[in-house]
PDB file of C-alpha atoms in Angstrom:
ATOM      1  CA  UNK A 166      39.718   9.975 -14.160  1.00 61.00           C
ATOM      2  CA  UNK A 167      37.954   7.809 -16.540  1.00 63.00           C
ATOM      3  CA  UNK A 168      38.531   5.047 -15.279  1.00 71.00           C
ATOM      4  CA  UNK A 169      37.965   6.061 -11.725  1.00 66.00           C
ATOM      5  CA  UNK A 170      34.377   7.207 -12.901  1.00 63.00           C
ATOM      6  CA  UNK A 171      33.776   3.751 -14.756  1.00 69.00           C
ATOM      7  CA  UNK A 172      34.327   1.834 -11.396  1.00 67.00           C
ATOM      8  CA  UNK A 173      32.517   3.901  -9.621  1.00 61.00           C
ATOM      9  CA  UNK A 174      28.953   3.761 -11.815  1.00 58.00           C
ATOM     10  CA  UNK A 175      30.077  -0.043 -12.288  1.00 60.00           C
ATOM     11  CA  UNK A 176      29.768  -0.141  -7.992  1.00 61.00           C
ATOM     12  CA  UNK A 177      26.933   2.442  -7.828  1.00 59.00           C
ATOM     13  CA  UNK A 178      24.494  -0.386 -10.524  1.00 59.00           C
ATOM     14  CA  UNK A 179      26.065  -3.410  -8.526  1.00 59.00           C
ATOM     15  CA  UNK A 180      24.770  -1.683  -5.430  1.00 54.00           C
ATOM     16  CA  UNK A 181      21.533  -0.874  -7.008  1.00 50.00           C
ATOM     17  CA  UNK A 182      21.361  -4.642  -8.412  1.00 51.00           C
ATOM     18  CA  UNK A 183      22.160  -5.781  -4.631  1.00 54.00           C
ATOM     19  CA  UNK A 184      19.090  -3.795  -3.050  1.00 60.00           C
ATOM     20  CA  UNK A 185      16.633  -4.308  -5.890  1.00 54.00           C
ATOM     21  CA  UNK A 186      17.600  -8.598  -5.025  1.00 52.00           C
ATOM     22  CA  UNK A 187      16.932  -7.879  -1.441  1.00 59.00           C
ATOM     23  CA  UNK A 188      13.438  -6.177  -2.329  1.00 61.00           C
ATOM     24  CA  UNK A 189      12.818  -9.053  -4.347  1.00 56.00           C
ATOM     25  CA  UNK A 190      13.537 -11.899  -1.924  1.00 62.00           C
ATOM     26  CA  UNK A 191      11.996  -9.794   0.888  1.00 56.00           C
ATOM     27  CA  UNK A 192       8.624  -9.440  -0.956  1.00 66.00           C
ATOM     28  CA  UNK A 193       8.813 -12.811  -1.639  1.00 75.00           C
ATOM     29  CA  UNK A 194       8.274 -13.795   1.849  1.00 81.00           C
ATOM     30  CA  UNK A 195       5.370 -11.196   2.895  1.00 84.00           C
ATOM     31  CA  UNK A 196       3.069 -11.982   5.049  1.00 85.00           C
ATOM     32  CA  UNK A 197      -0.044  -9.342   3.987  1.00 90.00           C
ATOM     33  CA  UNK A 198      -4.102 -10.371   4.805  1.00 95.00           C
ATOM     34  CA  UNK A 199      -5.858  -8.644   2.751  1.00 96.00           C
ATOM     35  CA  UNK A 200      -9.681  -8.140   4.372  1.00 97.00           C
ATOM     36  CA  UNK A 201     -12.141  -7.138   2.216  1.00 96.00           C
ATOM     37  CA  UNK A 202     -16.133  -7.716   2.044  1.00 97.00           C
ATOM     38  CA  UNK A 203     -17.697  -9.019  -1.455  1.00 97.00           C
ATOM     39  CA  UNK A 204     -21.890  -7.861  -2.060  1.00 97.00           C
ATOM     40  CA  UNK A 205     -23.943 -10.277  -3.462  1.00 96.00           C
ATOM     41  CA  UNK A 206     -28.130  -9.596  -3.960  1.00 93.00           C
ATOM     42  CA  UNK A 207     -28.550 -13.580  -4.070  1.00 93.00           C
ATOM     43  CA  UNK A 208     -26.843 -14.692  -1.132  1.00 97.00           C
ATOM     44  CA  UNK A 209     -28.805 -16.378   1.332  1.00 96.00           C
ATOM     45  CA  UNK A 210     -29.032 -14.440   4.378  1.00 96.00           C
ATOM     46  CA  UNK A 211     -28.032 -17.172   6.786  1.00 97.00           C
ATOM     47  CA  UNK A 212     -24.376 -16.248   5.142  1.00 98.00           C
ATOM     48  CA  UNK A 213     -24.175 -12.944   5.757  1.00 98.00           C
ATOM     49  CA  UNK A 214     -21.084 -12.380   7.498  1.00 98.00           C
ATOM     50  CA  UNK A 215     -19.888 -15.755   6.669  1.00 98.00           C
ATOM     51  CA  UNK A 216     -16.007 -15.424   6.774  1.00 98.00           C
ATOM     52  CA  UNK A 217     -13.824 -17.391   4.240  1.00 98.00           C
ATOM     53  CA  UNK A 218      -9.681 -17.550   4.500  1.00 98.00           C
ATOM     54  CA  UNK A 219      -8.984 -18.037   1.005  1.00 98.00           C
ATOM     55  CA  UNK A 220      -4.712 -19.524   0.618  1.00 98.00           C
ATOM     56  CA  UNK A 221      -3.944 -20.388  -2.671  1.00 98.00           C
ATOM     57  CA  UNK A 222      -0.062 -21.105  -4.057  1.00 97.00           C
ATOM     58  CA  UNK A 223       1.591 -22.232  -1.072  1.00 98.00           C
ATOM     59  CA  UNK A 224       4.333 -24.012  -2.387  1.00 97.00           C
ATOM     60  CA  UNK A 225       7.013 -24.538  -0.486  1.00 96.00           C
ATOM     61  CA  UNK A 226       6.054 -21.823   2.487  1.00 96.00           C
ATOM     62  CA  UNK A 227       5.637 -22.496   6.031  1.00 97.00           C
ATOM     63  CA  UNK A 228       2.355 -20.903   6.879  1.00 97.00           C
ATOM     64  CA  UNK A 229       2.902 -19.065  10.079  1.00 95.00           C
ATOM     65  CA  UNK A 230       1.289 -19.963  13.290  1.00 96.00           C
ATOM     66  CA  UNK A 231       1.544 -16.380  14.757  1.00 96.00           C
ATOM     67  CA  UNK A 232      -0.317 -14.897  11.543  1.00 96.00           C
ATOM     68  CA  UNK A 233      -3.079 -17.039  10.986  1.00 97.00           C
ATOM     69  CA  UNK A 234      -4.000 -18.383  14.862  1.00 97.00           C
ATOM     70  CA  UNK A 235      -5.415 -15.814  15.492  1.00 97.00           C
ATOM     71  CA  UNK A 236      -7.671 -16.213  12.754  1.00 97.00           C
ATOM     72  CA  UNK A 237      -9.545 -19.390  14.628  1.00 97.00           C
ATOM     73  CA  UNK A 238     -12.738 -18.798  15.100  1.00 95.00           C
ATOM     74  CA  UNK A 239     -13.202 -15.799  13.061  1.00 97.00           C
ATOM     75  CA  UNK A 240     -13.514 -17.751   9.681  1.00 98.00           C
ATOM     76  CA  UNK A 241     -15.992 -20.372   9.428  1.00 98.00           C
ATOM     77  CA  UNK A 242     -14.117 -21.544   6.407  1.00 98.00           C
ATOM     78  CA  UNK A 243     -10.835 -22.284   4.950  1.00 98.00           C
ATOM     79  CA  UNK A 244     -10.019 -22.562   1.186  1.00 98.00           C
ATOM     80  CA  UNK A 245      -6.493 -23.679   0.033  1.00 98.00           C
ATOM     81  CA  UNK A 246      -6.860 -22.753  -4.149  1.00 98.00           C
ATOM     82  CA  UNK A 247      -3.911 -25.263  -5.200  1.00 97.00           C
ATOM     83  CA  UNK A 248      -0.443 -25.984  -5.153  1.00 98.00           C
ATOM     84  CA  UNK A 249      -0.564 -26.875  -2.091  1.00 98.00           C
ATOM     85  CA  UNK A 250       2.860 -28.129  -2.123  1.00 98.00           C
ATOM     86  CA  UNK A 251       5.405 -28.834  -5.159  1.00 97.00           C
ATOM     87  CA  UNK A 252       7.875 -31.040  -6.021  1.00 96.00           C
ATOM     88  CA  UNK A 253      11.031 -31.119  -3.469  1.00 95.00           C
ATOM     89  CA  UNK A 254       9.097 -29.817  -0.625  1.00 97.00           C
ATOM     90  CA  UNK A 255       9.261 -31.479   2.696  1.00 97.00           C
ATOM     91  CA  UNK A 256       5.861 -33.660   3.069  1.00 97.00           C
ATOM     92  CA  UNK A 257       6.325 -32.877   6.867  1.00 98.00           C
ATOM     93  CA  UNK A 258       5.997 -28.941   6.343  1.00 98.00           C
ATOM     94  CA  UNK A 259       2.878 -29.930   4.466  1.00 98.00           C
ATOM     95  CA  UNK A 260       1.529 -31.729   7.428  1.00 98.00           C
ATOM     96  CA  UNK A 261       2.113 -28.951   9.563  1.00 98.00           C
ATOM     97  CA  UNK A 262       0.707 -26.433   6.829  1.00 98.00           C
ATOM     98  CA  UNK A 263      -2.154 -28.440   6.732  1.00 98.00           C
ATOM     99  CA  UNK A 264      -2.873 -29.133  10.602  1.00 98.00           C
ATOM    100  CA  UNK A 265      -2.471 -25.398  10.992  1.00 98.00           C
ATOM    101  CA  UNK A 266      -5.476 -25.055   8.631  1.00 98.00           C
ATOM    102  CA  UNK A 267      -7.457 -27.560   9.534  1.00 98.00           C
ATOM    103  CA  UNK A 268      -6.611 -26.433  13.384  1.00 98.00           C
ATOM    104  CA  UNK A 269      -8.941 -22.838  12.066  1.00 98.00           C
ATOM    105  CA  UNK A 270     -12.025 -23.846  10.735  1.00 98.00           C
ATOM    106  CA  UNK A 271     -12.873 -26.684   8.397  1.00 98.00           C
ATOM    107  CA  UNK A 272     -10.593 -27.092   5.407  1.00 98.00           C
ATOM    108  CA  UNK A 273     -11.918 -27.148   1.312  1.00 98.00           C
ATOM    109  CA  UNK A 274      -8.889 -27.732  -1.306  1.00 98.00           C
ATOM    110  CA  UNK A 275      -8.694 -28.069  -4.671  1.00 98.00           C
ATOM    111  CA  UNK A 276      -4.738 -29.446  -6.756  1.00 98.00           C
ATOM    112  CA  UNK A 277      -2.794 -27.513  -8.737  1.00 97.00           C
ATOM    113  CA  UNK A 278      -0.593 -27.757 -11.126  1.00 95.00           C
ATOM    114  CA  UNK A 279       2.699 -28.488  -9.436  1.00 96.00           C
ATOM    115  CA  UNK A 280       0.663 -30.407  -6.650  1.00 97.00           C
ATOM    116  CA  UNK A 281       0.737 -33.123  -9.492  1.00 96.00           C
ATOM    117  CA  UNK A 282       4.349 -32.762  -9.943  1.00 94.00           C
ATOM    118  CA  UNK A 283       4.816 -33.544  -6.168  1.00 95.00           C
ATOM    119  CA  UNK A 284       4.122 -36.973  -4.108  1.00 94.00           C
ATOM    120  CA  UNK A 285       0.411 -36.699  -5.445  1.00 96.00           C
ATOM    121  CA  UNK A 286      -1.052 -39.582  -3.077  1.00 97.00           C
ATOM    122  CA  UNK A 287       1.442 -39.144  -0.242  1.00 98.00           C
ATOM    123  CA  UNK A 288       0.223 -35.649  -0.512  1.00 98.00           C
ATOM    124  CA  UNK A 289      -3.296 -36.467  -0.756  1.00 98.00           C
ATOM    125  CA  UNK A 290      -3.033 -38.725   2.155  1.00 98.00           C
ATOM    126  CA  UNK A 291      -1.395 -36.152   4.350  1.00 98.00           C
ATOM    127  CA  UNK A 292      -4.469 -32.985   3.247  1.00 98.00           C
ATOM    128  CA  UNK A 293      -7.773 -35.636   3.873  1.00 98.00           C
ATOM    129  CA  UNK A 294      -5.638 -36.772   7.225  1.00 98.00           C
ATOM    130  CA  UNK A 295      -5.747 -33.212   7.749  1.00 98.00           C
ATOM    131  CA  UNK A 296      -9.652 -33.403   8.186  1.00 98.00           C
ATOM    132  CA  UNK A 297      -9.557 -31.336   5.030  1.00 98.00           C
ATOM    133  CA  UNK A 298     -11.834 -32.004   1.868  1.00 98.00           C
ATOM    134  CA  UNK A 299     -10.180 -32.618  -1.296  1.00 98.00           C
ATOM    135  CA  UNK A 300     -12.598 -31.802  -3.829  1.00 98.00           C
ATOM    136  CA  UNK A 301     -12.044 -33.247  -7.417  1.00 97.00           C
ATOM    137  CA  UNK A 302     -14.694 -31.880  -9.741  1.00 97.00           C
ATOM    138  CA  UNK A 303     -17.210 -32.466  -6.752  1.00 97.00           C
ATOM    139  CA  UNK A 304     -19.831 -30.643  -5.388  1.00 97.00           C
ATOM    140  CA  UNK A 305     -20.185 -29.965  -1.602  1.00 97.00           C
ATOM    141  CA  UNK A 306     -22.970 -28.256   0.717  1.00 97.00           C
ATOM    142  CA  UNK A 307     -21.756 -25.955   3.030  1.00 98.00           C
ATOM    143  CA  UNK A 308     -24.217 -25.584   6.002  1.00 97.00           C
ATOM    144  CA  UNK A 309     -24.403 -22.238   8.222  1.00 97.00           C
ATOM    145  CA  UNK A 310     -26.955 -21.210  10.418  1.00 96.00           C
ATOM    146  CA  UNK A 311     -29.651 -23.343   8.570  1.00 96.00           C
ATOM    147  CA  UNK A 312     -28.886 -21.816   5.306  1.00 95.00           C
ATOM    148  CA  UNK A 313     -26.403 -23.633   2.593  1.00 96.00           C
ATOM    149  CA  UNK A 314     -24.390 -22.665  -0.641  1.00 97.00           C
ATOM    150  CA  UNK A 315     -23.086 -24.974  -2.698  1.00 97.00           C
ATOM    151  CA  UNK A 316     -18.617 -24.880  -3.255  1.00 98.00           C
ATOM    152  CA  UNK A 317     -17.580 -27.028  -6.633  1.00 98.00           C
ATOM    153  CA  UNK A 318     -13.991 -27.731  -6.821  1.00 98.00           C
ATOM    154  CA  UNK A 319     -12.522 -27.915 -10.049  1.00 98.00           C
ATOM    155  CA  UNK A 320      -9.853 -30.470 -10.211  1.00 97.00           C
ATOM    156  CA  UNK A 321      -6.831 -29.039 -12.240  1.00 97.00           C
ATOM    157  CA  UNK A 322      -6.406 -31.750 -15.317  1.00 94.00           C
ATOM    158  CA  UNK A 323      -3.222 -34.073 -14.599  1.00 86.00           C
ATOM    159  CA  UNK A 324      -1.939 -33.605 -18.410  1.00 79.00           C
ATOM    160  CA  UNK A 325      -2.162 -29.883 -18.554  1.00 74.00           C
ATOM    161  CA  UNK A 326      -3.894 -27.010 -20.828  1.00 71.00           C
ATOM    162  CA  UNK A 327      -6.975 -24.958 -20.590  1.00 73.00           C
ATOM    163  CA  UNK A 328      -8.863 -28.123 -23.149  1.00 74.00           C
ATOM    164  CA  UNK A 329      -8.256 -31.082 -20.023  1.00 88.00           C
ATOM    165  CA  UNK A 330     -10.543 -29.968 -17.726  1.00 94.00           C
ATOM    166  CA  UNK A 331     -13.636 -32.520 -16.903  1.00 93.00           C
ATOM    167  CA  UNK A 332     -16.978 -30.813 -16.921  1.00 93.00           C
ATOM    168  CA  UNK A 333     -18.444 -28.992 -14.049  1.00 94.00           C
ATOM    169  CA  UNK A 334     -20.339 -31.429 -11.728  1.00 94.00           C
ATOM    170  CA  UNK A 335     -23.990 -30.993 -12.316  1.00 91.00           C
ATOM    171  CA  UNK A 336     -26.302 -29.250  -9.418  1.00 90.00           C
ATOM    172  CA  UNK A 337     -29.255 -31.228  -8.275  1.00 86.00           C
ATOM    173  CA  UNK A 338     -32.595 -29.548 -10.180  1.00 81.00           C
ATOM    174  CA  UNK A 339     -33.715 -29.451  -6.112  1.00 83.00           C
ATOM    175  CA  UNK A 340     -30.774 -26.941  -5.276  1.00 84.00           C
ATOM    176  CA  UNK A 341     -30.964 -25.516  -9.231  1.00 81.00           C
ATOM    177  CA  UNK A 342     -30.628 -21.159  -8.473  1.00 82.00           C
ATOM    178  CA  UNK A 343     -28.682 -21.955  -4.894  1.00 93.00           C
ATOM    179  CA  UNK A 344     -25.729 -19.574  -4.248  1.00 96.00           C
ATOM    180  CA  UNK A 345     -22.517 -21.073  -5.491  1.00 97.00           C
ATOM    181  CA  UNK A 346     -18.914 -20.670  -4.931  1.00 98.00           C
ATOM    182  CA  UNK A 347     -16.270 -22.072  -7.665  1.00 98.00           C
ATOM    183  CA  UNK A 348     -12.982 -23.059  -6.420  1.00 98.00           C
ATOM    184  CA  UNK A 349     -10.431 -23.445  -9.244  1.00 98.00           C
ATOM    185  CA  UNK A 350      -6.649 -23.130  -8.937  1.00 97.00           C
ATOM    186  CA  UNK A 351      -6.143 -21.887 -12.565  1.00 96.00           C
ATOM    187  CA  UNK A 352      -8.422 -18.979 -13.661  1.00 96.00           C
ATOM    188  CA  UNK A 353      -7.716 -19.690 -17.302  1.00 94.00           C
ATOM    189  CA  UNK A 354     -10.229 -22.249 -16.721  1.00 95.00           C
ATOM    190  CA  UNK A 355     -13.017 -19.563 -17.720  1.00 95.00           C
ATOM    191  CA  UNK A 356     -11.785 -19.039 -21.246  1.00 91.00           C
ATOM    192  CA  UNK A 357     -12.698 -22.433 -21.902  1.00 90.00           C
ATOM    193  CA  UNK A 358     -16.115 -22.543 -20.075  1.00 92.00           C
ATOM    194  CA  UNK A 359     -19.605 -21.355 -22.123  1.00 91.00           C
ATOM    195  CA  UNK A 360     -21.021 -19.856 -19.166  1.00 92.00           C
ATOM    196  CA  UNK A 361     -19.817 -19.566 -15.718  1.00 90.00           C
ATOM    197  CA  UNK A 362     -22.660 -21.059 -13.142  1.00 89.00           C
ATOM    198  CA  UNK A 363     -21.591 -19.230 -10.463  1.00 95.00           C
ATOM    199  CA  UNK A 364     -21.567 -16.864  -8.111  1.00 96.00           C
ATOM    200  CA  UNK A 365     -18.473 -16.241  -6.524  1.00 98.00           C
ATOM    201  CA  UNK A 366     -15.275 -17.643  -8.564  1.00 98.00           C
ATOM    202  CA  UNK A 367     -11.882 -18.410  -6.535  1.00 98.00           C
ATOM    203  CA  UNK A 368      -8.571 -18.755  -8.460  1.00 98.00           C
ATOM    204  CA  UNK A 369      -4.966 -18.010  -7.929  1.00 97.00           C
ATOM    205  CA  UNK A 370      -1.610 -19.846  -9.835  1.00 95.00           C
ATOM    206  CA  UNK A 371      -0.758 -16.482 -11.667  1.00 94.00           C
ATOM    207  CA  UNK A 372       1.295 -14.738  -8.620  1.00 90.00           C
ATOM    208  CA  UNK A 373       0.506 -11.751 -10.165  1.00 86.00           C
ATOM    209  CA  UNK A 374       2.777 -12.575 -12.702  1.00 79.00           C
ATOM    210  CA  UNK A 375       5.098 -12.731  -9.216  1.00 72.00           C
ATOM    211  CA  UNK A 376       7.734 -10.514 -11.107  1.00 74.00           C
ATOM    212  CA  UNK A 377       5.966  -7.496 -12.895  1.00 72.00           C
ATOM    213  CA  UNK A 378       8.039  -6.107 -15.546  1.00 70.00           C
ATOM    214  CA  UNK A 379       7.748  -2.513 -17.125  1.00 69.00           C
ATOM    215  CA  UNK A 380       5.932  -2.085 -20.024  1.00 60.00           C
ATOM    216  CA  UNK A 381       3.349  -4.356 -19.314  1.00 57.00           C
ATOM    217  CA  UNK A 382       5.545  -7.474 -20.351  1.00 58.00           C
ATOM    218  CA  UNK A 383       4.545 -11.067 -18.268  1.00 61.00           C
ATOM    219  CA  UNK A 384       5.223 -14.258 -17.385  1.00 62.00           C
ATOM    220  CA  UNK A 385       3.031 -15.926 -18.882  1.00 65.00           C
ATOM    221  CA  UNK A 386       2.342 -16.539 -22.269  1.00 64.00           C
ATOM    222  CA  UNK A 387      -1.748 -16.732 -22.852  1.00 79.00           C
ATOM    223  CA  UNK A 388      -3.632 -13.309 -23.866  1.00 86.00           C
ATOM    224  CA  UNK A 389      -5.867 -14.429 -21.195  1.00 89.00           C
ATOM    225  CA  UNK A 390      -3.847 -12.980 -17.945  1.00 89.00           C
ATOM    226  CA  UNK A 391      -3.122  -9.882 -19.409  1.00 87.00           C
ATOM    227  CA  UNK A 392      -6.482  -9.012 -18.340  1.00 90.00           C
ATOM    228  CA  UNK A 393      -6.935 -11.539 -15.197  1.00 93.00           C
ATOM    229  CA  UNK A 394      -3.602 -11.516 -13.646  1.00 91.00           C
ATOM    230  CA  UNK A 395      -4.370 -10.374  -9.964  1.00 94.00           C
ATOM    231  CA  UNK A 396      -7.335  -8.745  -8.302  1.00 95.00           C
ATOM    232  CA  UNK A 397     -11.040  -9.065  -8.056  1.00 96.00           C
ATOM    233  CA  UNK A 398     -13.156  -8.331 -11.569  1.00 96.00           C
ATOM    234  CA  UNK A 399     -16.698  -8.995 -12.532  1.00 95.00           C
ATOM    235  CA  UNK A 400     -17.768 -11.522 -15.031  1.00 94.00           C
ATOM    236  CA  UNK A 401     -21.158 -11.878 -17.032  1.00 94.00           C
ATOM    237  CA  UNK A 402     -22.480 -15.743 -16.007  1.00 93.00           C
ATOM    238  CA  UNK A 403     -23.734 -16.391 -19.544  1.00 90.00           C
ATOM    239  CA  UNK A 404     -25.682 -18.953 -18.299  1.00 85.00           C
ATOM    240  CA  UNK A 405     -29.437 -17.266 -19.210  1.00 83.00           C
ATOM    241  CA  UNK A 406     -29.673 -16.056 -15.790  1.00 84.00           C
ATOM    242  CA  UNK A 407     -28.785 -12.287 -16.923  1.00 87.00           C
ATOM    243  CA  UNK A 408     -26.641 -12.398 -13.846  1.00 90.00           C
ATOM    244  CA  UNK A 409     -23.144 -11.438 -13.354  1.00 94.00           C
ATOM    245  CA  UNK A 410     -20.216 -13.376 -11.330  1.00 96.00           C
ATOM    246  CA  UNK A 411     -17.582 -12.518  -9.179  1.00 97.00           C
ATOM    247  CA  UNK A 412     -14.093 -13.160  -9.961  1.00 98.00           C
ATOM    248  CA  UNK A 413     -10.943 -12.734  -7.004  1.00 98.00           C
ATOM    249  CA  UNK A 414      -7.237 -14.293  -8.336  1.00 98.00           C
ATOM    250  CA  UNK A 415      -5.419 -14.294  -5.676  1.00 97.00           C
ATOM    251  CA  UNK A 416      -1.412 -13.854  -5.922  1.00 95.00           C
ATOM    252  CA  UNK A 417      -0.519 -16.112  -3.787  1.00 96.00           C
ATOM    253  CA  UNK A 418       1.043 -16.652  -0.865  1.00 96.00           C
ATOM    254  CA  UNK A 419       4.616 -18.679  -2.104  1.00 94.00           C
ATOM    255  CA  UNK A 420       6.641 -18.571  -5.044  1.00 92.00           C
ATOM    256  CA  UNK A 421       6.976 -20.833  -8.442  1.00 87.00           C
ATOM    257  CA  UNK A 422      10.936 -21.696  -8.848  1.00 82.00           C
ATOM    258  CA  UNK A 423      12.795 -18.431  -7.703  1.00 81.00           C
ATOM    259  CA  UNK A 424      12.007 -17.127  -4.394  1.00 85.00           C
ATOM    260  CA  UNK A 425      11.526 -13.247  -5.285  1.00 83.00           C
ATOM    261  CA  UNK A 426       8.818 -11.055  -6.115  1.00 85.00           C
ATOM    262  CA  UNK A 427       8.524  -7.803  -7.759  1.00 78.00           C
ATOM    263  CA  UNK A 428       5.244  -5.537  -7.833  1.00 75.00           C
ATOM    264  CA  UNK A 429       3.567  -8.752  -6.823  1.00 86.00           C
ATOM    265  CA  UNK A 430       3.441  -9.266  -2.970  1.00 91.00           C
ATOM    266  CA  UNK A 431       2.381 -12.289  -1.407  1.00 94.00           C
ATOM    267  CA  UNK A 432      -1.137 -12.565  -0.004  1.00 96.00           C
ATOM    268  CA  UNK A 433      -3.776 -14.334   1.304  1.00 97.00           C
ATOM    269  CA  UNK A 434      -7.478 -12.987   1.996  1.00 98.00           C
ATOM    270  CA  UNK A 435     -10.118 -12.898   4.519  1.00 98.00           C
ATOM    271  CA  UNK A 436     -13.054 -12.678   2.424  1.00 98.00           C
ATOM    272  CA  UNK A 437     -16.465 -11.893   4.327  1.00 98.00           C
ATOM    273  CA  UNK A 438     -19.752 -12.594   2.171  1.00 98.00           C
ATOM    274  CA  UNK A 439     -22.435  -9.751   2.490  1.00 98.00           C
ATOM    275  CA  UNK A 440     -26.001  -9.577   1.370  1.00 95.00           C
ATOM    276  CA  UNK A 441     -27.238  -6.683  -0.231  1.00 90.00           C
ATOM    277  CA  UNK A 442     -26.449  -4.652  -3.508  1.00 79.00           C
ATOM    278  CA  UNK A 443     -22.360  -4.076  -4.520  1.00 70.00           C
ATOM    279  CA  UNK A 444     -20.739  -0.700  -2.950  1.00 57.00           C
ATOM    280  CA  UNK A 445     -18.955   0.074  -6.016  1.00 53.00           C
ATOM    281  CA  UNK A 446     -18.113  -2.095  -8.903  1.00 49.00           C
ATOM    282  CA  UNK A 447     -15.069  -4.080  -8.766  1.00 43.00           C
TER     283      UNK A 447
END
């Protein structure tokens, strides 16, 4: 009887153990848009409505034709927020990653992490074939409907850590109080920064800590994500301006090493940029 009972709670966990792995993997490969509208009072009203497809932490993902072609047309934007691609994975799925993109609206991109542990300049070549703009600590003017806001892409540092990063790119005094949009792949970047000059702030490479554990336990190791691990928060610019920022980390759309997730679903966002004053804070 004992034993009967012992083999039967040892198949009931195994079973448990087998669906929990199937939630896992499953997750892993979602496919969720998120849609949401962000307020700003400064943004220039040429941008209102402006629609942004924001993919960060592709990895080693197909991006799927039948999700995002529809999207063409609808976004007048497209930014990729790093790791692009990693190590090991096929440079032709990137090219076809990319061309999907690039096939939607003109591309912006920043690296990541493990898109320096890949082919970094066959995979460079293969994104600017794209069409796409590779921005490397640079400073670019996008242009809509006579208005423009400025995007900086913040380069993640080759040798690691929160200390590598080069400064941000300065703003011509012309353009000094223009709407601005930073696109960083590692939001740990703030905790390092005096004040953030921005507007809008763009960030993903936490997953969401990709597999959330009970009890609040994580991933990853810094103090820093246990606040700003997934989800949209609001930031004080400390830049003398009195103004505040807007903050969206993004989980992701792939997977670092294992393919599973937990509490953590894959996404990617269609952000739309409104004028006026914030429905709510975030």
């Amino acid at each position: 009887m004992v034993a009967a009972w012992i083999i039967g709670a040892g198949a009931a966990l195994l079973l448990g153990l087998v669906i929990i792995g199937a939630i896992m993997v499953f997750s892993a490969f979602g496919r969720n848009i998120i849609a949401e509208e962000i307020f700003f009072s400064g943004l220039p009203p040429e941008f209102d409505g402006f629609r942004i497809l924001f993919i960060t932490d592709i990895h080693r993902r197909r991006l799927s034709e039948d999700l995002l072609a529809p999207l063409a047309g609808k976004v007048e934007a497209v930014f990729l927020g790093g790791d692009i691609t990693e190590k090991g994975n096929p440079l032709t799925r990137l090219a076809d990653n990319m061309k999907l993109v690039a096939s939607l609206a003109p591309v912006y991109a920043v690296h990541g992490n493990h898109d320096y542990k890949a082919k970094t300049n066959l995979a460079d070549n293969i994104i600017r074939a794209s069409g796409a703009r590779l921005l490397m600590n640079e400073n670019v003017f996008i242009e809509h409907q006579g208005g423009k806001l400025l995007l900086t892409g913040v380069d993640f540092p080759r040798q690691g850590g929160k200390k590598g990063y080069a400064p941000l790119p300065a703003v011509p005094s012309r353009e000094a109080g223009c709407f601005r949009i930073i696109l960083v792949h590692d939001p740990l970047w703030l905790s390092g920064q005096d004040s953030v000059p921005a507007d809008l702030i763009l960030a993903g490479h936490t997953h969401g800590g990709q597999v959330v554990l009970p009890f609040g336990l994580q991933m990853h190791a810094d103090p820093f994500y246990r606040t700003y691990n997934a989800g949209k928060f609001t930031l004080p610019r400390k830049d003398g301006s009195g103004a505040e920022a807007k903050l969206l980390i993004s989980r992701g759309f792939g997977t670092a090493h294992l393919p599973v997730r937990w509490r953590s679903p894959a996404e990617i966002h269609v952000l739309t940029l409104r004028q006026g004053e914030d429905r709510g804070k975030t």
